[in-house]
Amino acid sequence: MTQSAKRRYLARPTRSVQGALSVPGDKSISHRALMLGGLADGDTEISGFLASEDCLATLTALRALGVGIERPAETRVQVHGAGRRGLRAAAGALDMGNAGTAMRLFMGLLAGQQFDSTLIGDASLMRRPMERVAQPLRTMGASIHTQQGRPPVQIQAVTELAGIDYRMPVASAQVKSALLLAALSARGRSSISEPAPTRDHTERMLRGFGVEVEREGARIGIDGGQRLHGCAVEVPGDFSSAAFFLVAGCLGAAAGLTLRGIGINPTRTGLLQMLQLMGADIEVEPRGGASAEPIADIHVRARALKGIRVPEELVPLAIDEFPVFFIAAAAAEGETLVTGAGELRVKESDRLAVMASGLRALGVECELLADGLRLQGAGPGGALRGGRIDSHGDHRIAMAFAVASLIAREPIEIDDVANVATSFPGFSDLARRAGLALSEEG
Ligand code: S3P
């Protein structure tokens, strides 16, 4: 067992959370700000940057590719853009750690370069599917090798890519973003269609860097050869991190809980709609401002929830929130059914199987489906038992079961939690400030 696998949480039962909190910056937006800043002409100033392991992997990789980056403060980054043709070969393999977003977006960014690159990652990332990006990139002329579809990903120098006309078979913002990055250095126009709306941070941010991106229904059009101009990027609080406190608030904020400065891009907030369908008491107070991404304060108050059938069109809009959504469902009255969520099986862990076994360990009746989960909630007055959960090194599983301590009658031990630092540094401190009885050991 590695040192990090020994880190664990002990979450003792608590009944209440409260207060006003901010969460660290958005992970998706922080990755993109670094990458677009690196490709731009001129400087990019990032504020609210998420200094998590995943985003620092992107930062380190860009430096290895010759981009000058300074970090005058923990959450402030200055990127001295190398220009679209200014990157140079790294001295060795680029290590993406646990970060699927970094690996897939770098595949697009590096596919059209005139030097070779190799991308590797940790044990979880080395198991994840990469052909969904490699295949369309090859049709653009890229030379990419995977190991039976998985990393290491080897990218060979090419002289030029050609634009692509592509209908994505899976709803994936990572695939879409990788293709948009490759399209920037391709000859001619690219057209990419998505089967369902996914997070659109790349499109929004490209426009902020002065790139013309056209959107017509499900289709995105972009001309190759456009230059990016460095700019200021203000990163909002990560909705996916706020989600743990949003659900905690639904379960235990009798006096209310406020989350400040959270990104509420509608392609990210499916969880809000799902909780509202369950009867949650949530109020979104938009903040003004000229940022490319909408920001709000979110107020939540505890209220009894009812089980729901989750509309499948909400799944891609809440794709990272299912671990903690299942905890809300475990507290609700009656059955909750999620289908159309097969993508959860190829995240940092198989989130359907890992959540089902964790929930069962706490006494929740649940049925694992090929593309979802059916579970029976405890309902008002009901409670989960305590138990021991293996997070399988998945940050969002670890944090979700910490929230479950609001509806448990005995302690929950959660193993293998070091990877919480990939997305949410400071989670356990913030959780304690909100009222959870969470301690970290190992
Ligand atoms: C992300 C897209 C999603 C999400 C991931 C971040 C992004 O992945 O799960 O955490 O930043 O583009 P998919 O594109 O694989 O759905």
GROMACS .gro file of C-alpha atoms in nm, residues 20-400:
model
  381
   20ALA     CA    1  -2.121   3.118   0.481
   21LEU     CA    2  -1.842   2.956   0.283
   22SER     CA    3  -1.641   3.006  -0.033
   23VAL     CA    4  -1.487   2.709  -0.214
   24PRO     CA    5  -1.165   2.702  -0.421
   25GLY     CA    6  -1.160   2.795  -0.790
   26ASP     CA    7  -1.310   2.591  -1.071
   27LYS     CA    8  -1.095   2.300  -1.186
   28SER     CA    9  -1.213   2.290  -1.548
   29ILE     CA   10  -1.166   2.664  -1.592
   30SER     CA   11  -0.824   2.666  -1.421
   31HIS     CA   12  -0.689   2.396  -1.658
   32ARG     CA   13  -0.822   2.584  -1.960
   33ALA     CA   14  -0.692   2.924  -1.849
   34LEU     CA   15  -0.339   2.781  -1.820
   35MET     CA   16  -0.354   2.606  -2.157
   36LEU     CA   17  -0.507   2.893  -2.355
   37GLY     CA   18  -0.269   3.132  -2.178
   38GLY     CA   19   0.023   2.915  -2.290
   39LEU     CA   20  -0.096   2.918  -2.654
   40ALA     CA   21  -0.166   3.292  -2.656
   41ASP     CA   22   0.044   3.583  -2.769
   42GLY     CA   23   0.110   3.807  -2.467
   43ASP     CA   24   0.039   3.760  -2.099
   44THR     CA   25  -0.260   3.606  -1.924
   45GLU     CA   26  -0.346   3.694  -1.564
   46ILE     CA   27  -0.544   3.427  -1.382
   47SER     CA   28  -0.714   3.509  -1.052
   48GLY     CA   29  -0.899   3.259  -0.834
   49PHE     CA   30  -0.680   2.978  -0.977
   50LEU     CA   31  -0.737   2.634  -0.824
   51ALA     CA   32  -0.402   2.531  -0.675
   52SER     CA   33  -0.494   2.161  -0.669
   53GLU     CA   34  -0.279   1.866  -0.777
   54ASP     CA   35  -0.468   1.829  -1.107
   55CYS     CA   36  -0.424   2.190  -1.214
   56LEU     CA   37  -0.064   2.198  -1.092
   57ALA     CA   38   0.003   1.898  -1.320
   58THR     CA   39  -0.114   2.113  -1.613
   59LEU     CA   40   0.100   2.403  -1.494
   60THR     CA   41   0.411   2.185  -1.462
   61ALA     CA   42   0.352   2.029  -1.805
   62LEU     CA   43   0.321   2.370  -1.970
   63ARG     CA   44   0.646   2.482  -1.810
   64ALA     CA   45   0.811   2.165  -1.944
   65LEU     CA   46   0.682   2.266  -2.289
   66GLY     CA   47   0.861   2.599  -2.259
   67VAL     CA   48   0.586   2.829  -2.129
   68GLY     CA   49   0.697   3.089  -1.873
   69ILE     CA   50   0.461   3.082  -1.574
   70GLU     CA   51   0.480   3.276  -1.248
   71ARG     CA   52   0.268   3.231  -0.937
   72PRO     CA   53   0.293   3.550  -0.731
   73ALA     CA   54   0.030   3.412  -0.489
   74GLU     CA   55  -0.134   3.073  -0.426
   75THR     CA   56  -0.432   3.153  -0.648
   76ARG     CA   57  -0.277   3.408  -0.886
   77VAL     CA   58  -0.095   3.295  -1.198
   78GLN     CA   59   0.075   3.489  -1.477
   79VAL     CA   60   0.124   3.297  -1.799
   80HIS     CA   61   0.368   3.443  -2.053
   81GLY     CA   62   0.214   3.300  -2.369
   82ALA     CA   63   0.446   3.116  -2.606
   83GLY     CA   64   0.208   3.164  -2.902
   84ARG     CA   65   0.040   2.883  -3.097
   85ARG     CA   66   0.369   2.782  -3.259
   86GLY     CA   67   0.598   2.864  -2.968
   87LEU     CA   68   0.586   2.544  -2.762
   88ARG     CA   69   0.892   2.318  -2.764
   89ALA     CA   70   0.949   1.949  -2.693
   90ALA     CA   71   0.955   1.853  -2.325
   91ALA     CA   72   1.266   1.674  -2.199
   92GLY     CA   73   1.065   1.371  -2.082
   93ALA     CA   74   0.715   1.228  -2.048
   94LEU     CA   75   0.449   1.474  -1.928
   95ASP     CA   76   0.290   1.342  -1.607
   96MET     CA   77  -0.079   1.430  -1.576
   97GLY     CA   78  -0.117   1.265  -1.234
   98ASN     CA   79  -0.487   1.192  -1.170
   99ALA     CA   80  -0.614   1.451  -1.419
  100GLY     CA   81  -0.821   1.316  -1.708
  101THR     CA   82  -0.898   1.670  -1.822
  102ALA     CA   83  -0.528   1.754  -1.846
  103MET     CA   84  -0.446   1.442  -2.043
  104ARG     CA   85  -0.731   1.470  -2.293
  105LEU     CA   86  -0.695   1.844  -2.352
  106PHE     CA   87  -0.316   1.812  -2.391
  107MET     CA   88  -0.377   1.543  -2.654
  108GLY     CA   89  -0.562   1.803  -2.862
  109LEU     CA   90  -0.314   2.076  -2.788
  110LEU     CA   91  -0.009   1.867  -2.877
  111ALA     CA   92  -0.152   1.670  -3.172
  112GLY     CA   93  -0.060   1.936  -3.429
  113GLN     CA   94   0.285   2.023  -3.293
  114GLN     CA   95   0.607   1.961  -3.480
  115PHE     CA   96   0.762   1.761  -3.195
  116ASP     CA   97   0.690   1.434  -3.016
  117SER     CA   98   0.522   1.412  -2.673
  118THR     CA   99   0.436   1.131  -2.430
  119LEU     CA  100   0.158   1.162  -2.174
  120ILE     CA  101   0.142   0.946  -1.860
  121GLY     CA  102  -0.052   0.954  -1.533
  122ASP     CA  103  -0.121   0.779  -1.203
  123ALA     CA  104  -0.266   0.426  -1.173
  124SER     CA  105  -0.626   0.552  -1.209
  125LEU     CA  106  -0.554   0.766  -1.515
  126MET     CA  107  -0.351   0.487  -1.680
  127ARG     CA  108  -0.674   0.280  -1.683
  128ARG     CA  109  -0.895   0.544  -1.848
  129PRO     CA  110  -1.009   0.545  -2.213
  130MET     CA  111  -0.818   0.776  -2.448
  131GLU     CA  112  -0.930   0.651  -2.792
  132ARG     CA  113  -1.238   0.876  -2.773
  133VAL     CA  114  -0.992   1.162  -2.830
  134ALA     CA  115  -0.720   0.980  -3.028
  135GLN     CA  116  -0.956   0.852  -3.301
  136PRO     CA  117  -1.099   1.186  -3.418
  137LEU     CA  118  -0.754   1.345  -3.386
  138ARG     CA  119  -0.617   1.079  -3.623
  139THR     CA  120  -0.880   1.171  -3.881
  140MET     CA  121  -0.732   1.525  -3.863
  141GLY     CA  122  -0.392   1.378  -3.953
  142ALA     CA  123  -0.247   1.334  -3.604
  143SER     CA  124  -0.015   1.045  -3.525
  144ILE     CA  125  -0.118   0.910  -3.184
  145HIS     CA  126  -0.061   0.573  -3.015
  146THR     CA  127  -0.233   0.440  -2.706
  147GLN     CA  128  -0.185   0.108  -2.525
  148GLN     CA  129  -0.508  -0.079  -2.605
  149GLY     CA  130  -0.689   0.252  -2.580
  150ARG     CA  131  -0.522   0.365  -2.258
  151PRO     CA  132  -0.218   0.576  -2.164
  152PRO     CA  133   0.071   0.615  -2.213
  153VAL     CA  134  -0.033   0.831  -2.506
  154GLN     CA  135   0.240   0.886  -2.762
  155ILE     CA  136   0.202   1.178  -2.997
  156GLN     CA  137   0.434   1.212  -3.294
  157ALA     CA  138   0.529   1.528  -3.477
  158VAL     CA  139   0.322   1.612  -3.785
  159THR     CA  140   0.362   1.899  -4.027
  160GLU     CA  141  -0.003   2.000  -4.022
  161LEU     CA  142  -0.353   1.891  -3.917
  162ALA     CA  143  -0.663   1.927  -4.132
  163GLY     CA  144  -0.998   2.057  -4.004
  164ILE     CA  145  -1.258   1.799  -3.900
  165ASP     CA  146  -1.632   1.759  -3.941
  166TYR     CA  147  -1.723   1.537  -3.648
  167ARG     CA  148  -2.029   1.418  -3.461
  168MET     CA  149  -1.920   1.311  -3.116
  169PRO     CA  150  -2.065   0.971  -3.014
  170VAL     CA  151  -2.034   1.052  -2.638
  171ALA     CA  152  -2.135   1.371  -2.461
  172SER     CA  153  -1.792   1.474  -2.337
  173ALA     CA  154  -1.657   1.824  -2.278
  174GLN     CA  155  -1.306   1.682  -2.270
  175VAL     CA  156  -1.337   1.534  -2.619
  176LYS     CA  157  -1.501   1.852  -2.749
  177SER     CA  158  -1.230   2.070  -2.594
  178ALA     CA  159  -0.944   1.854  -2.721
  179LEU     CA  160  -1.083   1.881  -3.074
  180LEU     CA  161  -1.129   2.258  -3.045
  181LEU     CA  162  -0.766   2.293  -2.933
  182ALA     CA  163  -0.646   2.077  -3.224
  183ALA     CA  164  -0.872   2.271  -3.463
  184LEU     CA  165  -0.693   2.593  -3.372
  185SER     CA  166  -0.375   2.469  -3.538
  186ALA     CA  167  -0.550   2.287  -3.825
  187ARG     CA  168  -0.585   2.394  -4.187
  188GLY     CA  169  -0.938   2.512  -4.271
  189ARG     CA  170  -1.261   2.498  -4.077
  190SER     CA  171  -1.369   2.243  -3.817
  191SER     CA  172  -1.723   2.156  -3.720
  192ILE     CA  173  -1.795   1.955  -3.404
  193SER     CA  174  -2.143   1.843  -3.293
  194GLU     CA  175  -2.227   1.713  -2.949
  195PRO     CA  176  -2.505   1.461  -2.880
  196ALA     CA  177  -2.614   1.658  -2.570
  197PRO     CA  178  -2.497   1.988  -2.420
  198THR     CA  179  -2.177   1.958  -2.212
  199ARG     CA  180  -1.980   2.221  -2.022
  200ASP     CA  181  -1.888   2.505  -2.257
  201HIS     CA  182  -1.598   2.668  -2.071
  202THR     CA  183  -1.359   2.618  -2.364
  203GLU     CA  184  -1.587   2.794  -2.611
  204ARG     CA  185  -1.649   3.084  -2.371
  205MET     CA  186  -1.284   3.123  -2.285
  206LEU     CA  187  -1.165   3.100  -2.647
  207ARG     CA  188  -1.389   3.399  -2.723
  208GLY     CA  189  -1.228   3.584  -2.430
  209PHE     CA  190  -0.889   3.522  -2.596
  210GLY     CA  191  -1.023   3.677  -2.918
  211VAL     CA  192  -1.097   3.356  -3.111
  212GLU     CA  193  -1.415   3.338  -3.320
  213VAL     CA  194  -1.620   3.036  -3.221
  214GLU     CA  195  -1.958   2.988  -3.383
  215ARG     CA  196  -2.240   2.795  -3.218
  216GLU     CA  197  -2.548   2.678  -3.409
  217GLY     CA  198  -2.763   2.436  -3.210
  218ALA     CA  199  -2.548   2.134  -3.127
  219ARG     CA  200  -2.277   2.233  -3.377
  220ILE     CA  201  -1.965   2.437  -3.304
  221GLY     CA  202  -1.767   2.591  -3.592
  222ILE     CA  203  -1.410   2.717  -3.564
  223ASP     CA  204  -1.154   2.830  -3.824
  224GLY     CA  205  -0.796   2.705  -3.791
  225GLY     CA  206  -0.502   2.943  -3.777
  226GLN     CA  207  -0.661   3.197  -3.541
  227ARG     CA  208  -0.433   3.369  -3.291
  228LEU     CA  209  -0.510   3.389  -2.921
  229HIS     CA  210  -0.449   3.711  -2.731
  230GLY     CA  211  -0.355   3.692  -2.363
  231CYS     CA  212  -0.621   3.832  -2.128
  232ALA     CA  213  -0.743   3.834  -1.768
  233VAL     CA  214  -0.932   3.525  -1.650
  234GLU     CA  215  -1.133   3.537  -1.330
  235VAL     CA  216  -1.198   3.182  -1.208
  236PRO     CA  217  -1.524   3.143  -1.011
  237GLY     CA  218  -1.572   2.902  -0.719
  238ASP     CA  219  -1.609   2.545  -0.845
  239PHE     CA  220  -1.974   2.438  -0.856
  240SER     CA  221  -1.857   2.077  -0.833
  241SER     CA  222  -1.684   2.153  -0.500
  242ALA     CA  223  -1.978   2.362  -0.377
  243ALA     CA  224  -2.198   2.058  -0.454
  244PHE     CA  225  -2.077   1.875  -0.140
  245PHE     CA  226  -2.191   2.166   0.077
  246LEU     CA  227  -2.509   2.213  -0.122
  247VAL     CA  228  -2.613   1.857  -0.041
  248ALA     CA  229  -2.483   1.893   0.317
  249GLY     CA  230  -2.706   2.203   0.343
  250CYS     CA  231  -3.009   2.013   0.211
  251LEU     CA  232  -2.953   1.746   0.478
  252GLY     CA  233  -2.851   1.958   0.777
  253ALA     CA  234  -2.867   2.337   0.740
  254ALA     CA  235  -3.172   2.407   0.955
  255ALA     CA  236  -3.051   2.767   0.997
  256GLY     CA  237  -2.929   2.794   0.636
  257LEU     CA  238  -2.592   2.774   0.463
  258THR     CA  239  -2.456   3.016   0.202
  259LEU     CA  240  -2.199   2.938  -0.068
  260ARG     CA  241  -2.033   3.251  -0.203
  261GLY     CA  242  -1.901   3.329  -0.549
  262ILE     CA  243  -1.989   3.001  -0.719
  263GLY     CA  244  -1.980   2.950  -1.098
  264ILE     CA  245  -2.335   2.877  -1.218
  265ASN     CA  246  -2.272   2.815  -1.586
  266PRO     CA  247  -2.595   2.631  -1.688
  267THR     CA  248  -2.391   2.349  -1.844
  268ARG     CA  249  -2.268   2.268  -1.491
  269THR     CA  250  -2.568   2.310  -1.264
  270GLY     CA  251  -2.778   1.999  -1.335
  271LEU     CA  252  -2.748   1.909  -0.964
  272LEU     CA  253  -2.944   2.224  -0.870
  273GLN     CA  254  -3.233   2.111  -1.088
  274MET     CA  255  -3.214   1.755  -0.956
  275LEU     CA  256  -3.223   1.872  -0.592
  276GLN     CA  257  -3.507   2.112  -0.670
  277LEU     CA  258  -3.704   1.823  -0.825
  278MET     CA  259  -3.651   1.643  -0.492
  279GLY     CA  260  -3.806   1.940  -0.312
  280ALA     CA  261  -3.487   2.112  -0.191
  281ASP     CA  262  -3.493   2.469  -0.058
  282ILE     CA  263  -3.224   2.645  -0.265
  283GLU     CA  264  -3.205   3.007  -0.371
  284VAL     CA  265  -2.957   3.131  -0.632
  285GLU     CA  266  -2.863   3.499  -0.606
  286PRO     CA  267  -2.674   3.599  -0.922
  287ARG     CA  268  -2.383   3.841  -0.886
  288GLY     CA  269  -2.342   4.102  -1.154
  289GLY     CA  270  -2.018   4.146  -1.343
  290ALA     CA  271  -1.868   4.120  -1.686
  291SER     CA  272  -1.702   3.781  -1.643
  292ALA     CA  273  -1.736   3.520  -1.921
  293GLU     CA  274  -1.879   3.282  -1.660
  294PRO     CA  275  -2.192   3.361  -1.453
  295ILE     CA  276  -2.135   3.371  -1.075
  296ALA     CA  277  -2.381   3.358  -0.784
  297ASP     CA  278  -2.420   3.320  -0.411
  298ILE     CA  279  -2.626   3.011  -0.335
  299HIS     CA  280  -2.842   2.982  -0.022
  300VAL     CA  281  -2.961   2.642   0.095
  301ARG     CA  282  -3.177   2.536   0.387
  302ALA     CA  283  -3.255   2.185   0.511
  303ARG     CA  284  -3.581   2.033   0.396
  304ALA     CA  285  -3.709   1.676   0.362
  305LEU     CA  286  -3.630   1.540   0.014
  306LYS     CA  287  -3.827   1.299  -0.205
  307GLY     CA  288  -3.674   1.037  -0.435
  308ILE     CA  289  -3.692   1.111  -0.809
  309ARG     CA  290  -3.633   0.960  -1.148
  310VAL     CA  291  -3.348   1.172  -1.283
  311PRO     CA  292  -3.425   1.309  -1.632
  312GLU     CA  293  -3.151   1.171  -1.860
  313GLU     CA  294  -3.089   1.509  -2.023
  314LEU     CA  295  -2.963   1.637  -1.687
  315VAL     CA  296  -2.694   1.368  -1.659
  316PRO     CA  297  -2.416   1.544  -1.860
  317LEU     CA  298  -2.497   1.870  -1.677
  318ALA     CA  299  -2.434   1.703  -1.340
  319ILE     CA  300  -2.176   1.445  -1.447
  320ASP     CA  301  -1.933   1.505  -1.158
  321GLU     CA  302  -2.203   1.546  -0.894
  322PHE     CA  303  -2.348   1.193  -0.887
  323PRO     CA  304  -2.145   1.064  -0.591
  324VAL     CA  305  -2.289   1.333  -0.363
  325PHE     CA  306  -2.629   1.326  -0.536
  326PHE     CA  307  -2.656   0.957  -0.437
  327ILE     CA  308  -2.605   1.065  -0.074
  328ALA     CA  309  -2.898   1.309  -0.111
  329ALA     CA  310  -3.101   1.023  -0.261
  330ALA     CA  311  -3.004   0.797   0.033
  331ALA     CA  312  -3.155   1.060   0.267
  332ALA     CA  313  -3.471   1.112   0.061
  333GLU     CA  314  -3.803   0.941   0.102
  334GLY     CA  315  -3.868   0.666  -0.153
  335GLU     CA  316  -3.691   0.544  -0.462
  336THR     CA  317  -3.441   0.733  -0.679
  337LEU     CA  318  -3.354   0.605  -1.024
  338VAL     CA  319  -3.063   0.722  -1.240
  339THR     CA  320  -3.019   0.587  -1.594
  340GLY     CA  321  -2.822   0.703  -1.897
  341ALA     CA  322  -2.516   0.757  -1.678
  342GLY     CA  323  -2.280   0.487  -1.811
  343GLU     CA  324  -2.004   0.752  -1.836
  344LEU     CA  325  -1.976   0.734  -1.456
  345ARG     CA  326  -1.807   0.396  -1.500
  346VAL     CA  327  -1.500   0.555  -1.664
  347LYS     CA  328  -1.432   0.842  -1.423
  348GLU     CA  329  -1.153   0.845  -1.161
  349SER     CA  330  -1.316   0.520  -1.043
  350ASP     CA  331  -1.621   0.324  -1.161
  351ARG     CA  332  -1.847   0.564  -0.972
  352LEU     CA  333  -2.161   0.351  -1.010
  353ALA     CA  334  -2.001   0.036  -0.867
  354VAL     CA  335  -1.799   0.215  -0.597
  355MET     CA  336  -2.099   0.421  -0.479
  356ALA     CA  337  -2.326   0.113  -0.480
  357SER     CA  338  -2.086  -0.086  -0.262
  358GLY     CA  339  -2.027   0.209  -0.027
  359LEU     CA  340  -2.400   0.275   0.010
  360ARG     CA  341  -2.467  -0.094   0.077
  361ALA     CA  342  -2.196  -0.091   0.347
  362LEU     CA  343  -2.405   0.179   0.519
  363GLY     CA  344  -2.725  -0.026   0.489
  364VAL     CA  345  -2.878   0.142   0.181
  365GLU     CA  346  -3.070  -0.090  -0.047
  366CYS     CA  347  -2.948  -0.030  -0.400
  367GLU     CA  348  -2.938  -0.197  -0.737
  368LEU     CA  349  -2.647  -0.142  -0.972
  369LEU     CA  350  -2.763  -0.102  -1.335
  370ALA     CA  351  -2.545  -0.107  -1.648
  371ASP     CA  352  -2.588   0.268  -1.687
  372GLY     CA  353  -2.717   0.385  -1.350
  373LEU     CA  354  -2.835   0.307  -1.001
  374ARG     CA  355  -3.168   0.250  -0.829
  375LEU     CA  356  -3.179   0.311  -0.455
  376GLN     CA  357  -3.420   0.333  -0.164
  377GLY     CA  358  -3.377   0.638   0.056
  378ALA     CA  359  -3.399   0.631   0.436
  379GLY     CA  360  -3.658   0.914   0.442
  380PRO     CA  361  -3.721   1.160   0.726
  381GLY     CA  362  -3.631   1.009   1.062
  382GLY     CA  363  -3.442   0.728   0.891
  383ALA     CA  364  -3.067   0.695   0.925
  384LEU     CA  365  -2.775   0.506   0.776
  385ARG     CA  366  -2.553   0.285   0.985
  386GLY     CA  367  -2.185   0.358   1.013
  387GLY     CA  368  -1.922   0.154   0.835
  388ARG     CA  369  -1.603   0.146   0.639
  389ILE     CA  370  -1.589   0.279   0.284
  390ASP     CA  371  -1.317   0.229   0.025
  391SER     CA  372  -1.307   0.545  -0.189
  392HIS     CA  373  -1.083   0.369  -0.445
  393GLY     CA  374  -0.869   0.682  -0.447
  394ASP     CA  375  -1.156   0.881  -0.599
  395HIS     CA  376  -1.174   1.233  -0.455
  396ARG     CA  377  -1.545   1.281  -0.513
  397ILE     CA  378  -1.639   0.945  -0.355
  398ALA     CA  379  -1.435   1.036  -0.044
  399MET     CA  380  -1.604   1.376  -0.005
  400ALA     CA  381  -1.953   1.236  -0.076
   0.00000   0.00000   0.00000
